[in-house]
């Protein structure tokens, strides 16, 4: 009887070890730690609570229910801060790697973004210490404002990097279109609105409108053919509303903040599950 139970325990242990090994392999293929997935899940749940709380308040739900949702949102926020302890070191390591990029613009944007993220996480750690009671004398409002300023600078750098990559890809696509039209006997600039085509400035508003329309079509073509870049633009644009609202630069309300935070969290989880959707470098 004892031998049979021992065999069952060994068998269960082997299955558990195999499952753990598969889970580690999965996380290793993503290049992220388990805490990153937990942080993203907490973030999505937190902003979902923010959005739900706004909807309940708008539809006149009971104050007790609204209070419970706010408390749950606060607990999730504190849990995220706990899971992000040590992220400053990871951001600094990423900044060190970005310094060696060959493209000057990408090197500057990515390095500065990671440095601001490191400072943001450092302020976030101080906030966690204050909210958890380890450092009760911490001025939480002051440190929250600091953290959101660094977060905003990081997002501005991310969007600047996205704009640069879009510009480079549009130039490449425009050159490719011009070569195709030249080979087929067409007029260069017809598809892209570049000088030499019907979109050349100087012909009045119709020509300018045509050039703008062609440029927008080129932009749509570039983003459609590069899903990682499109997802990164949408995610950073959604995240931008959060520090803008928290810093009082553009008040958009808890509903918009919750929706944008939830959407960007879902996109981050999607890029974690599908690594080919992650923008590189």
PDB file of C-alpha atoms in Angstrom:
ATOM      1  CA  UNK A   1       0.000   0.000   0.000  1.00  0.00           C
ATOM      2  CA  UNK A   2       2.803   2.365   0.951  1.00  0.00           C
ATOM      3  CA  UNK A   3       4.691   1.487  -2.225  1.00  0.00           C
ATOM      4  CA  UNK A   4       1.636   2.250  -4.371  1.00  0.00           C
ATOM      5  CA  UNK A   5       1.139   5.600  -2.682  1.00  0.00           C
ATOM      6  CA  UNK A   6       4.809   6.409  -3.162  1.00  0.00           C
ATOM      7  CA  UNK A   7       4.539   5.594  -6.860  1.00  0.00           C
ATOM      8  CA  UNK A   8       1.478   7.842  -7.175  1.00  0.00           C
ATOM      9  CA  UNK A   9       3.310  10.679  -5.436  1.00  0.00           C
ATOM     10  CA  UNK A  10       6.309  10.238  -7.733  1.00  0.00           C
ATOM     11  CA  UNK A  11       4.005  10.158 -10.754  1.00  0.00           C
ATOM     12  CA  UNK A  12       2.173  13.322  -9.652  1.00  0.00           C
ATOM     13  CA  UNK A  13       5.471  15.015  -8.928  1.00  0.00           C
ATOM     14  CA  UNK A  14       6.716  14.089 -12.392  1.00  0.00           C
ATOM     15  CA  UNK A  15       3.568  15.475 -14.043  1.00  0.00           C
ATOM     16  CA  UNK A  16       3.796  18.655 -11.982  1.00  0.00           C
ATOM     17  CA  UNK A  17       7.449  19.050 -12.884  1.00  0.00           C
ATOM     18  CA  UNK A  18       6.635  18.533 -16.572  1.00  0.00           C
ATOM     19  CA  UNK A  19       3.867  21.154 -16.467  1.00  0.00           C
ATOM     20  CA  UNK A  20       6.196  23.590 -14.687  1.00  0.00           C
ATOM     21  CA  UNK A  21       8.853  22.887 -17.293  1.00  0.00           C
ATOM     22  CA  UNK A  22       6.405  23.619 -20.125  1.00  0.00           C
ATOM     23  CA  UNK A  23       5.327  26.830 -18.395  1.00  0.00           C
ATOM     24  CA  UNK A  24       8.949  27.935 -18.000  1.00  0.00           C
ATOM     25  CA  UNK A  25       9.642  27.062 -21.640  1.00  0.00           C
ATOM     26  CA  UNK A  26       6.632  29.147 -22.686  1.00  0.00           C
ATOM     27  CA  UNK A  27       7.784  32.108 -20.607  1.00  0.00           C
ATOM     28  CA  UNK A  28      11.332  31.657 -21.845  1.00  0.00           C
ATOM     29  CA  UNK A  29      10.139  31.772 -25.448  1.00  0.00           C
ATOM     30  CA  UNK A  30       8.448  35.065 -24.617  1.00  0.00           C
ATOM     31  CA  UNK A  31      11.612  36.376 -23.057  1.00  0.00           C
ATOM     32  CA  UNK A  32       9.711  37.586 -19.992  1.00  0.00           C
ATOM     33  CA  UNK A  33       9.413  36.547 -16.372  1.00  0.00           C
ATOM     34  CA  UNK A  34       6.168  35.221 -14.831  1.00  0.00           C
ATOM     35  CA  UNK A  35       5.821  38.442 -12.820  1.00  0.00           C
ATOM     36  CA  UNK A  36       5.480  40.443 -16.064  1.00  0.00           C
ATOM     37  CA  UNK A  37       2.406  38.480 -17.101  1.00  0.00           C
ATOM     38  CA  UNK A  38       0.991  38.857 -13.582  1.00  0.00           C
ATOM     39  CA  UNK A  39       1.626  42.608 -13.694  1.00  0.00           C
ATOM     40  CA  UNK A  40      -0.179  42.938 -17.014  1.00  0.00           C
ATOM     41  CA  UNK A  41      -3.118  40.905 -15.706  1.00  0.00           C
ATOM     42  CA  UNK A  42      -3.336  43.112 -12.600  1.00  0.00           C
ATOM     43  CA  UNK A  43      -3.123  46.210 -14.768  1.00  0.00           C
ATOM     44  CA  UNK A  44      -5.948  45.041 -17.033  1.00  0.00           C
ATOM     45  CA  UNK A  45      -8.104  44.178 -13.990  1.00  0.00           C
ATOM     46  CA  UNK A  46      -7.338  47.538 -12.341  1.00  0.00           C
ATOM     47  CA  UNK A  47      -8.391  49.602 -15.360  1.00  0.00           C
ATOM     48  CA  UNK A  48     -11.384  47.344 -15.901  1.00  0.00           C
ATOM     49  CA  UNK A  49     -12.440  48.231 -12.334  1.00  0.00           C
ATOM     50  CA  UNK A  50     -11.912  51.916 -13.118  1.00  0.00           C
ATOM     51  CA  UNK A  51     -14.107  51.643 -16.200  1.00  0.00           C
ATOM     52  CA  UNK A  52     -16.719  49.607 -14.321  1.00  0.00           C
ATOM     53  CA  UNK A  53     -16.746  52.083 -11.435  1.00  0.00           C
ATOM     54  CA  UNK A  54     -17.354  54.958 -13.840  1.00  0.00           C
ATOM     55  CA  UNK A  55     -20.196  53.063 -15.519  1.00  0.00           C
ATOM     56  CA  UNK A  56     -21.787  52.217 -12.150  1.00  0.00           C
ATOM     57  CA  UNK A  57     -21.576  55.824 -11.011  1.00  0.00           C
ATOM     58  CA  UNK A  58     -23.073  57.043 -14.273  1.00  0.00           C
ATOM     59  CA  UNK A  59     -26.017  54.637 -13.996  1.00  0.00           C
ATOM     60  CA  UNK A  60     -26.665  55.402 -10.325  1.00  0.00           C
ATOM     61  CA  UNK A  61     -25.496  52.171  -8.696  1.00  0.00           C
ATOM     62  CA  UNK A  62     -25.525  51.835  -4.928  1.00  0.00           C
ATOM     63  CA  UNK A  63     -22.737  53.702  -3.064  1.00  0.00           C
ATOM     64  CA  UNK A  64     -21.735  50.471  -1.318  1.00  0.00           C
ATOM     65  CA  UNK A  65     -21.086  48.710  -4.627  1.00  0.00           C
ATOM     66  CA  UNK A  66     -19.126  51.686  -5.939  1.00  0.00           C
ATOM     67  CA  UNK A  67     -17.050  51.688  -2.764  1.00  0.00           C
ATOM     68  CA  UNK A  68     -16.238  47.989  -3.162  1.00  0.00           C
ATOM     69  CA  UNK A  69     -15.127  48.522  -6.765  1.00  0.00           C
ATOM     70  CA  UNK A  70     -12.880  51.439  -5.727  1.00  0.00           C
ATOM     71  CA  UNK A  71     -11.374  49.322  -2.946  1.00  0.00           C
ATOM     72  CA  UNK A  72     -10.713  46.473  -5.379  1.00  0.00           C
ATOM     73  CA  UNK A  73      -9.083  48.930  -7.791  1.00  0.00           C
ATOM     74  CA  UNK A  74      -6.873  50.226  -4.973  1.00  0.00           C
ATOM     75  CA  UNK A  75      -5.832  46.697  -3.953  1.00  0.00           C
ATOM     76  CA  UNK A  76      -4.964  45.835  -7.562  1.00  0.00           C
ATOM     77  CA  UNK A  77      -2.927  49.033  -7.885  1.00  0.00           C
ATOM     78  CA  UNK A  78      -0.985  48.181  -4.731  1.00  0.00           C
ATOM     79  CA  UNK A  79      -0.463  44.624  -5.990  1.00  0.00           C
ATOM     80  CA  UNK A  80       0.943  45.962  -9.271  1.00  0.00           C
ATOM     81  CA  UNK A  81       3.383  48.132  -7.369  1.00  0.00           C
ATOM     82  CA  UNK A  82       4.522  45.102  -5.386  1.00  0.00           C
ATOM     83  CA  UNK A  83       5.049  43.061  -8.557  1.00  0.00           C
ATOM     84  CA  UNK A  84       7.061  45.890 -10.127  1.00  0.00           C
ATOM     85  CA  UNK A  85       9.675  46.033  -7.381  1.00  0.00           C
ATOM     86  CA  UNK A  86      13.030  45.729  -9.112  1.00  0.00           C
ATOM     87  CA  UNK A  87      11.773  46.812 -12.541  1.00  0.00           C
ATOM     88  CA  UNK A  88      14.069  49.846 -12.373  1.00  0.00           C
ATOM     89  CA  UNK A  89      17.087  47.546 -12.700  1.00  0.00           C
ATOM     90  CA  UNK A  90      15.501  45.830 -15.724  1.00  0.00           C
ATOM     91  CA  UNK A  91      14.841  49.207 -17.369  1.00  0.00           C
ATOM     92  CA  UNK A  92      18.459  50.263 -16.789  1.00  0.00           C
ATOM     93  CA  UNK A  93      19.695  47.025 -18.367  1.00  0.00           C
ATOM     94  CA  UNK A  94      17.458  47.682 -21.384  1.00  0.00           C
ATOM     95  CA  UNK A  95      18.902  51.204 -21.619  1.00  0.00           C
ATOM     96  CA  UNK A  96      22.435  49.750 -21.622  1.00  0.00           C
ATOM     97  CA  UNK A  97      21.517  47.456 -24.508  1.00  0.00           C
ATOM     98  CA  UNK A  98      19.868  50.297 -26.455  1.00  0.00           C
ATOM     99  CA  UNK A  99      23.054  52.386 -26.295  1.00  0.00           C
ATOM    100  CA  UNK A 100      24.665  49.988 -28.778  1.00  0.00           C
ATOM    101  CA  UNK A 101      22.009  50.398 -31.509  1.00  0.00           C
ATOM    102  CA  UNK A 102      23.456  51.578 -34.811  1.00  0.00           C
ATOM    103  CA  UNK A 103      20.620  53.964 -35.724  1.00  0.00           C
ATOM    104  CA  UNK A 104      21.204  57.281 -33.925  1.00  0.00           C
ATOM    105  CA  UNK A 105      17.523  58.249 -33.653  1.00  0.00           C
ATOM    106  CA  UNK A 106      16.426  54.842 -32.388  1.00  0.00           C
ATOM    107  CA  UNK A 107      19.353  54.773 -29.968  1.00  0.00           C
ATOM    108  CA  UNK A 108      18.368  58.144 -28.504  1.00  0.00           C
ATOM    109  CA  UNK A 109      14.607  57.503 -28.293  1.00  0.00           C
ATOM    110  CA  UNK A 110      14.825  53.988 -26.842  1.00  0.00           C
ATOM    111  CA  UNK A 111      17.612  54.808 -24.377  1.00  0.00           C
ATOM    112  CA  UNK A 112      15.877  57.929 -23.028  1.00  0.00           C
ATOM    113  CA  UNK A 113      12.583  56.038 -22.833  1.00  0.00           C
ATOM    114  CA  UNK A 114      14.126  53.250 -20.745  1.00  0.00           C
ATOM    115  CA  UNK A 115      15.879  55.743 -18.457  1.00  0.00           C
ATOM    116  CA  UNK A 116      12.592  57.522 -17.813  1.00  0.00           C
ATOM    117  CA  UNK A 117      10.926  54.181 -17.162  1.00  0.00           C
ATOM    118  CA  UNK A 118      13.628  53.377 -14.614  1.00  0.00           C
ATOM    119  CA  UNK A 119      12.934  56.654 -12.803  1.00  0.00           C
ATOM    120  CA  UNK A 120       9.189  56.008 -13.051  1.00  0.00           C
ATOM    121  CA  UNK A 121       9.560  52.582 -11.439  1.00  0.00           C
ATOM    122  CA  UNK A 122      11.816  54.033  -8.737  1.00  0.00           C
ATOM    123  CA  UNK A 123       9.144  56.602  -7.828  1.00  0.00           C
ATOM    124  CA  UNK A 124       6.563  53.815  -7.975  1.00  0.00           C
ATOM    125  CA  UNK A 125       8.589  51.807  -5.448  1.00  0.00           C
ATOM    126  CA  UNK A 126       8.628  54.790  -3.083  1.00  0.00           C
ATOM    127  CA  UNK A 127       4.856  55.089  -3.493  1.00  0.00           C
ATOM    128  CA  UNK A 128       4.440  51.408  -2.681  1.00  0.00           C
ATOM    129  CA  UNK A 129       6.476  51.855   0.500  1.00  0.00           C
ATOM    130  CA  UNK A 130       4.234  54.751   1.489  1.00  0.00           C
ATOM    131  CA  UNK A 131       0.942  53.023   0.728  1.00  0.00           C
ATOM    132  CA  UNK A 132       1.954  49.756   2.376  1.00  0.00           C
ATOM    133  CA  UNK A 133       2.912  51.528   5.618  1.00  0.00           C
ATOM    134  CA  UNK A 134       6.656  50.874   5.421  1.00  0.00           C
ATOM    135  CA  UNK A 135       7.312  54.606   4.962  1.00  0.00           C
ATOM    136  CA  UNK A 136       4.228  56.399   6.296  1.00  0.00           C
ATOM    137  CA  UNK A 137       5.816  59.855   6.057  1.00  0.00           C
ATOM    138  CA  UNK A 138       6.191  59.685   2.272  1.00  0.00           C
ATOM    139  CA  UNK A 139       4.380  62.514   0.461  1.00  0.00           C
ATOM    140  CA  UNK A 140       2.363  60.253  -1.837  1.00  0.00           C
ATOM    141  CA  UNK A 141       0.910  63.068  -3.948  1.00  0.00           C
ATOM    142  CA  UNK A 142       4.353  64.501  -4.712  1.00  0.00           C
ATOM    143  CA  UNK A 143       5.846  61.130  -5.614  1.00  0.00           C
ATOM    144  CA  UNK A 144       2.799  60.230  -7.718  1.00  0.00           C
ATOM    145  CA  UNK A 145       3.217  63.431  -9.731  1.00  0.00           C
ATOM    146  CA  UNK A 146       6.914  62.658 -10.225  1.00  0.00           C
ATOM    147  CA  UNK A 147       6.214  59.133 -11.366  1.00  0.00           C
ATOM    148  CA  UNK A 148       3.576  60.251 -13.889  1.00  0.00           C
ATOM    149  CA  UNK A 149       5.942  62.906 -15.276  1.00  0.00           C
ATOM    150  CA  UNK A 150       8.605  60.274 -15.959  1.00  0.00           C
ATOM    151  CA  UNK A 151       5.919  57.989 -17.408  1.00  0.00           C
ATOM    152  CA  UNK A 152       4.782  60.793 -19.737  1.00  0.00           C
ATOM    153  CA  UNK A 153       8.356  61.468 -20.927  1.00  0.00           C
ATOM    154  CA  UNK A 154       8.829  57.758 -21.599  1.00  0.00           C
ATOM    155  CA  UNK A 155       5.647  57.603 -23.694  1.00  0.00           C
ATOM    156  CA  UNK A 156       6.658  60.717 -25.648  1.00  0.00           C
ATOM    157  CA  UNK A 157       9.946  59.017 -26.520  1.00  0.00           C
ATOM    158  CA  UNK A 158       8.088  55.845 -27.531  1.00  0.00           C
ATOM    159  CA  UNK A 159       5.760  57.791 -29.819  1.00  0.00           C
ATOM    160  CA  UNK A 160       8.729  59.720 -31.266  1.00  0.00           C
ATOM    161  CA  UNK A 161      10.378  56.394 -32.062  1.00  0.00           C
ATOM    162  CA  UNK A 162       7.137  55.177 -33.697  1.00  0.00           C
ATOM    163  CA  UNK A 163       6.888  58.377 -35.773  1.00  0.00           C
ATOM    164  CA  UNK A 164      10.489  57.955 -36.927  1.00  0.00           C
ATOM    165  CA  UNK A 165       9.952  54.337 -37.953  1.00  0.00           C
ATOM    166  CA  UNK A 166       6.751  55.290 -39.788  1.00  0.00           C
ATOM    167  CA  UNK A 167       8.616  58.043 -41.660  1.00  0.00           C
ATOM    168  CA  UNK A 168      11.414  55.666 -42.692  1.00  0.00           C
ATOM    169  CA  UNK A 169       8.949  53.009 -43.863  1.00  0.00           C
ATOM    170  CA  UNK A 170       6.881  55.579 -45.773  1.00  0.00           C
ATOM    171  CA  UNK A 171      10.008  56.793 -47.578  1.00  0.00           C
ATOM    172  CA  UNK A 172      10.923  53.221 -48.472  1.00  0.00           C
ATOM    173  CA  UNK A 173       7.389  52.489 -49.688  1.00  0.00           C
ATOM    174  CA  UNK A 174       7.320  55.737 -51.662  1.00  0.00           C
ATOM    175  CA  UNK A 175      10.618  54.882 -53.371  1.00  0.00           C
ATOM    176  CA  UNK A 176       9.354  51.388 -54.177  1.00  0.00           C
ATOM    177  CA  UNK A 177       6.147  52.805 -55.674  1.00  0.00           C
ATOM    178  CA  UNK A 178       8.120  55.305 -57.780  1.00  0.00           C
ATOM    179  CA  UNK A 179      10.342  52.521 -59.121  1.00  0.00           C
ATOM    180  CA  UNK A 180       7.301  50.383 -59.990  1.00  0.00           C
ATOM    181  CA  UNK A 181       5.610  53.284 -61.788  1.00  0.00           C
ATOM    182  CA  UNK A 182       8.790  54.131 -63.650  1.00  0.00           C
ATOM    183  CA  UNK A 183       9.126  50.543 -64.842  1.00  0.00           C
ATOM    184  CA  UNK A 184       5.475  50.462 -65.922  1.00  0.00           C
ATOM    185  CA  UNK A 185       5.689  53.837 -67.701  1.00  0.00           C
ATOM    186  CA  UNK A 186       3.562  55.748 -65.152  1.00  0.00           C
ATOM    187  CA  UNK A 187       4.245  59.164 -63.629  1.00  0.00           C
ATOM    188  CA  UNK A 188       6.336  59.036 -60.416  1.00  0.00           C
ATOM    189  CA  UNK A 189       4.489  60.382 -57.395  1.00  0.00           C
ATOM    190  CA  UNK A 190       1.044  59.381 -58.633  1.00  0.00           C
ATOM    191  CA  UNK A 191       0.490  56.885 -55.822  1.00  0.00           C
ATOM    192  CA  UNK A 192       2.371  58.645 -53.046  1.00  0.00           C
ATOM    193  CA  UNK A 193       1.783  62.361 -53.542  1.00  0.00           C
ATOM    194  CA  UNK A 194       5.511  63.022 -53.940  1.00  0.00           C
ATOM    195  CA  UNK A 195       6.807  65.885 -56.107  1.00  0.00           C
ATOM    196  CA  UNK A 196       6.462  65.037 -59.763  1.00  0.00           C
ATOM    197  CA  UNK A 197       2.926  63.661 -59.452  1.00  0.00           C
ATOM    198  CA  UNK A 198      -0.505  65.289 -59.372  1.00  0.00           C
ATOM    199  CA  UNK A 199      -0.082  65.971 -55.644  1.00  0.00           C
ATOM    200  CA  UNK A 200       2.672  68.582 -56.246  1.00  0.00           C
ATOM    201  CA  UNK A 201       1.983  71.776 -54.254  1.00  0.00           C
ATOM    202  CA  UNK A 202       1.237  75.004 -56.061  1.00  0.00           C
ATOM    203  CA  UNK A 203      -1.920  73.950 -57.878  1.00  0.00           C
ATOM    204  CA  UNK A 204      -4.398  75.087 -55.271  1.00  0.00           C
ATOM    205  CA  UNK A 205      -6.456  73.351 -52.629  1.00  0.00           C
ATOM    206  CA  UNK A 206      -7.605  70.384 -54.792  1.00  0.00           C
ATOM    207  CA  UNK A 207      -3.997  69.358 -55.396  1.00  0.00           C
ATOM    208  CA  UNK A 208      -3.118  69.775 -51.732  1.00  0.00           C
ATOM    209  CA  UNK A 209      -6.141  67.704 -50.735  1.00  0.00           C
ATOM    210  CA  UNK A 210      -5.135  65.003 -53.217  1.00  0.00           C
ATOM    211  CA  UNK A 211      -1.590  64.962 -51.886  1.00  0.00           C
ATOM    212  CA  UNK A 212      -2.853  64.655 -48.299  1.00  0.00           C
ATOM    213  CA  UNK A 213      -5.181  61.840 -49.309  1.00  0.00           C
ATOM    214  CA  UNK A 214      -2.349  59.974 -51.042  1.00  0.00           C
ATOM    215  CA  UNK A 215      -0.075  60.405 -48.015  1.00  0.00           C
ATOM    216  CA  UNK A 216      -2.783  59.066 -45.714  1.00  0.00           C
ATOM    217  CA  UNK A 217      -3.269  56.074 -48.012  1.00  0.00           C
ATOM    218  CA  UNK A 218       0.483  55.472 -47.930  1.00  0.00           C
ATOM    219  CA  UNK A 219       0.452  55.693 -44.124  1.00  0.00           C
ATOM    220  CA  UNK A 220      -2.423  53.197 -43.942  1.00  0.00           C
ATOM    221  CA  UNK A 221      -0.559  50.834 -46.281  1.00  0.00           C
ATOM    222  CA  UNK A 222       2.596  51.019 -44.158  1.00  0.00           C
ATOM    223  CA  UNK A 223       0.761  50.388 -40.876  1.00  0.00           C
ATOM    224  CA  UNK A 224      -1.284  47.561 -42.393  1.00  0.00           C
ATOM    225  CA  UNK A 225       1.869  45.810 -43.583  1.00  0.00           C
ATOM    226  CA  UNK A 226       3.639  46.273 -40.207  1.00  0.00           C
ATOM    227  CA  UNK A 227       1.272  45.068 -37.425  1.00  0.00           C
ATOM    228  CA  UNK A 228       3.890  45.374 -34.606  1.00  0.00           C
ATOM    229  CA  UNK A 229       4.336  49.065 -35.375  1.00  0.00           C
ATOM    230  CA  UNK A 230       0.575  49.617 -35.564  1.00  0.00           C
ATOM    231  CA  UNK A 231       0.012  47.911 -32.198  1.00  0.00           C
ATOM    232  CA  UNK A 232       2.827  49.895 -30.594  1.00  0.00           C
ATOM    233  CA  UNK A 233       1.365  53.192 -31.846  1.00  0.00           C
ATOM    234  CA  UNK A 234      -2.123  52.336 -30.575  1.00  0.00           C
ATOM    235  CA  UNK A 235      -0.799  51.106 -27.214  1.00  0.00           C
ATOM    236  CA  UNK A 236       1.382  54.173 -26.600  1.00  0.00           C
ATOM    237  CA  UNK A 237      -1.399  56.520 -27.723  1.00  0.00           C
ATOM    238  CA  UNK A 238      -3.821  54.862 -25.292  1.00  0.00           C
ATOM    239  CA  UNK A 239      -1.299  55.008 -22.446  1.00  0.00           C
ATOM    240  CA  UNK A 240      -0.683  58.701 -23.122  1.00  0.00           C
ATOM    241  CA  UNK A 241      -4.142  59.627 -21.776  1.00  0.00           C
ATOM    242  CA  UNK A 242      -3.265  58.236 -18.323  1.00  0.00           C
ATOM    243  CA  UNK A 243      -0.414  60.607 -17.302  1.00  0.00           C
ATOM    244  CA  UNK A 244      -2.079  63.520 -19.103  1.00  0.00           C
ATOM    245  CA  UNK A 245      -5.154  63.060 -16.900  1.00  0.00           C
ATOM    246  CA  UNK A 246      -3.228  62.374 -13.678  1.00  0.00           C
ATOM    247  CA  UNK A 247      -0.992  65.438 -14.155  1.00  0.00           C
ATOM    248  CA  UNK A 248      -3.984  67.653 -14.942  1.00  0.00           C
ATOM    249  CA  UNK A 249      -2.667  68.511 -18.427  1.00  0.00           C
ATOM    250  CA  UNK A 250      -5.790  67.144 -20.107  1.00  0.00           C
ATOM    251  CA  UNK A 251      -8.699  65.995 -17.955  1.00  0.00           C
ATOM    252  CA  UNK A 252     -10.455  63.154 -19.747  1.00  0.00           C
ATOM    253  CA  UNK A 253     -12.190  61.480 -16.800  1.00  0.00           C
ATOM    254  CA  UNK A 254     -11.965  58.020 -15.200  1.00  0.00           C
ATOM    255  CA  UNK A 255     -14.038  56.423 -17.955  1.00  0.00           C
ATOM    256  CA  UNK A 256     -11.596  57.326 -20.739  1.00  0.00           C
ATOM    257  CA  UNK A 257      -8.605  56.524 -18.530  1.00  0.00           C
ATOM    258  CA  UNK A 258     -10.079  53.115 -17.662  1.00  0.00           C
ATOM    259  CA  UNK A 259     -10.905  52.323 -21.286  1.00  0.00           C
ATOM    260  CA  UNK A 260      -7.496  53.375 -22.597  1.00  0.00           C
ATOM    261  CA  UNK A 261      -5.669  51.552 -19.797  1.00  0.00           C
ATOM    262  CA  UNK A 262      -7.674  48.377 -20.382  1.00  0.00           C
ATOM    263  CA  UNK A 263      -7.098  48.496 -24.152  1.00  0.00           C
ATOM    264  CA  UNK A 264      -3.343  49.066 -23.816  1.00  0.00           C
ATOM    265  CA  UNK A 265      -3.122  46.245 -21.247  1.00  0.00           C
ATOM    266  CA  UNK A 266      -4.899  43.839 -23.605  1.00  0.00           C
ATOM    267  CA  UNK A 267      -2.532  44.825 -26.431  1.00  0.00           C
ATOM    268  CA  UNK A 268       0.468  44.276 -24.142  1.00  0.00           C
ATOM    269  CA  UNK A 269      -0.812  40.807 -23.217  1.00  0.00           C
ATOM    270  CA  UNK A 270      -1.353  40.105 -26.924  1.00  0.00           C
ATOM    271  CA  UNK A 271       2.252  41.006 -27.746  1.00  0.00           C
ATOM    272  CA  UNK A 272       3.361  38.762 -24.874  1.00  0.00           C
ATOM    273  CA  UNK A 273       1.368  35.797 -26.185  1.00  0.00           C
ATOM    274  CA  UNK A 274       2.359  36.474 -29.822  1.00  0.00           C
ATOM    275  CA  UNK A 275       6.038  37.561 -29.758  1.00  0.00           C
ATOM    276  CA  UNK A 276       6.008  38.377 -33.484  1.00  0.00           C
ATOM    277  CA  UNK A 277       3.668  41.294 -32.693  1.00  0.00           C
ATOM    278  CA  UNK A 278       6.291  42.905 -30.426  1.00  0.00           C
ATOM    279  CA  UNK A 279       8.101  45.863 -31.991  1.00  0.00           C
ATOM    280  CA  UNK A 280      11.863  45.348 -32.192  1.00  0.00           C
ATOM    281  CA  UNK A 281      14.424  46.484 -31.213  1.00  0.00           C
TER     282      UNK A 281
END
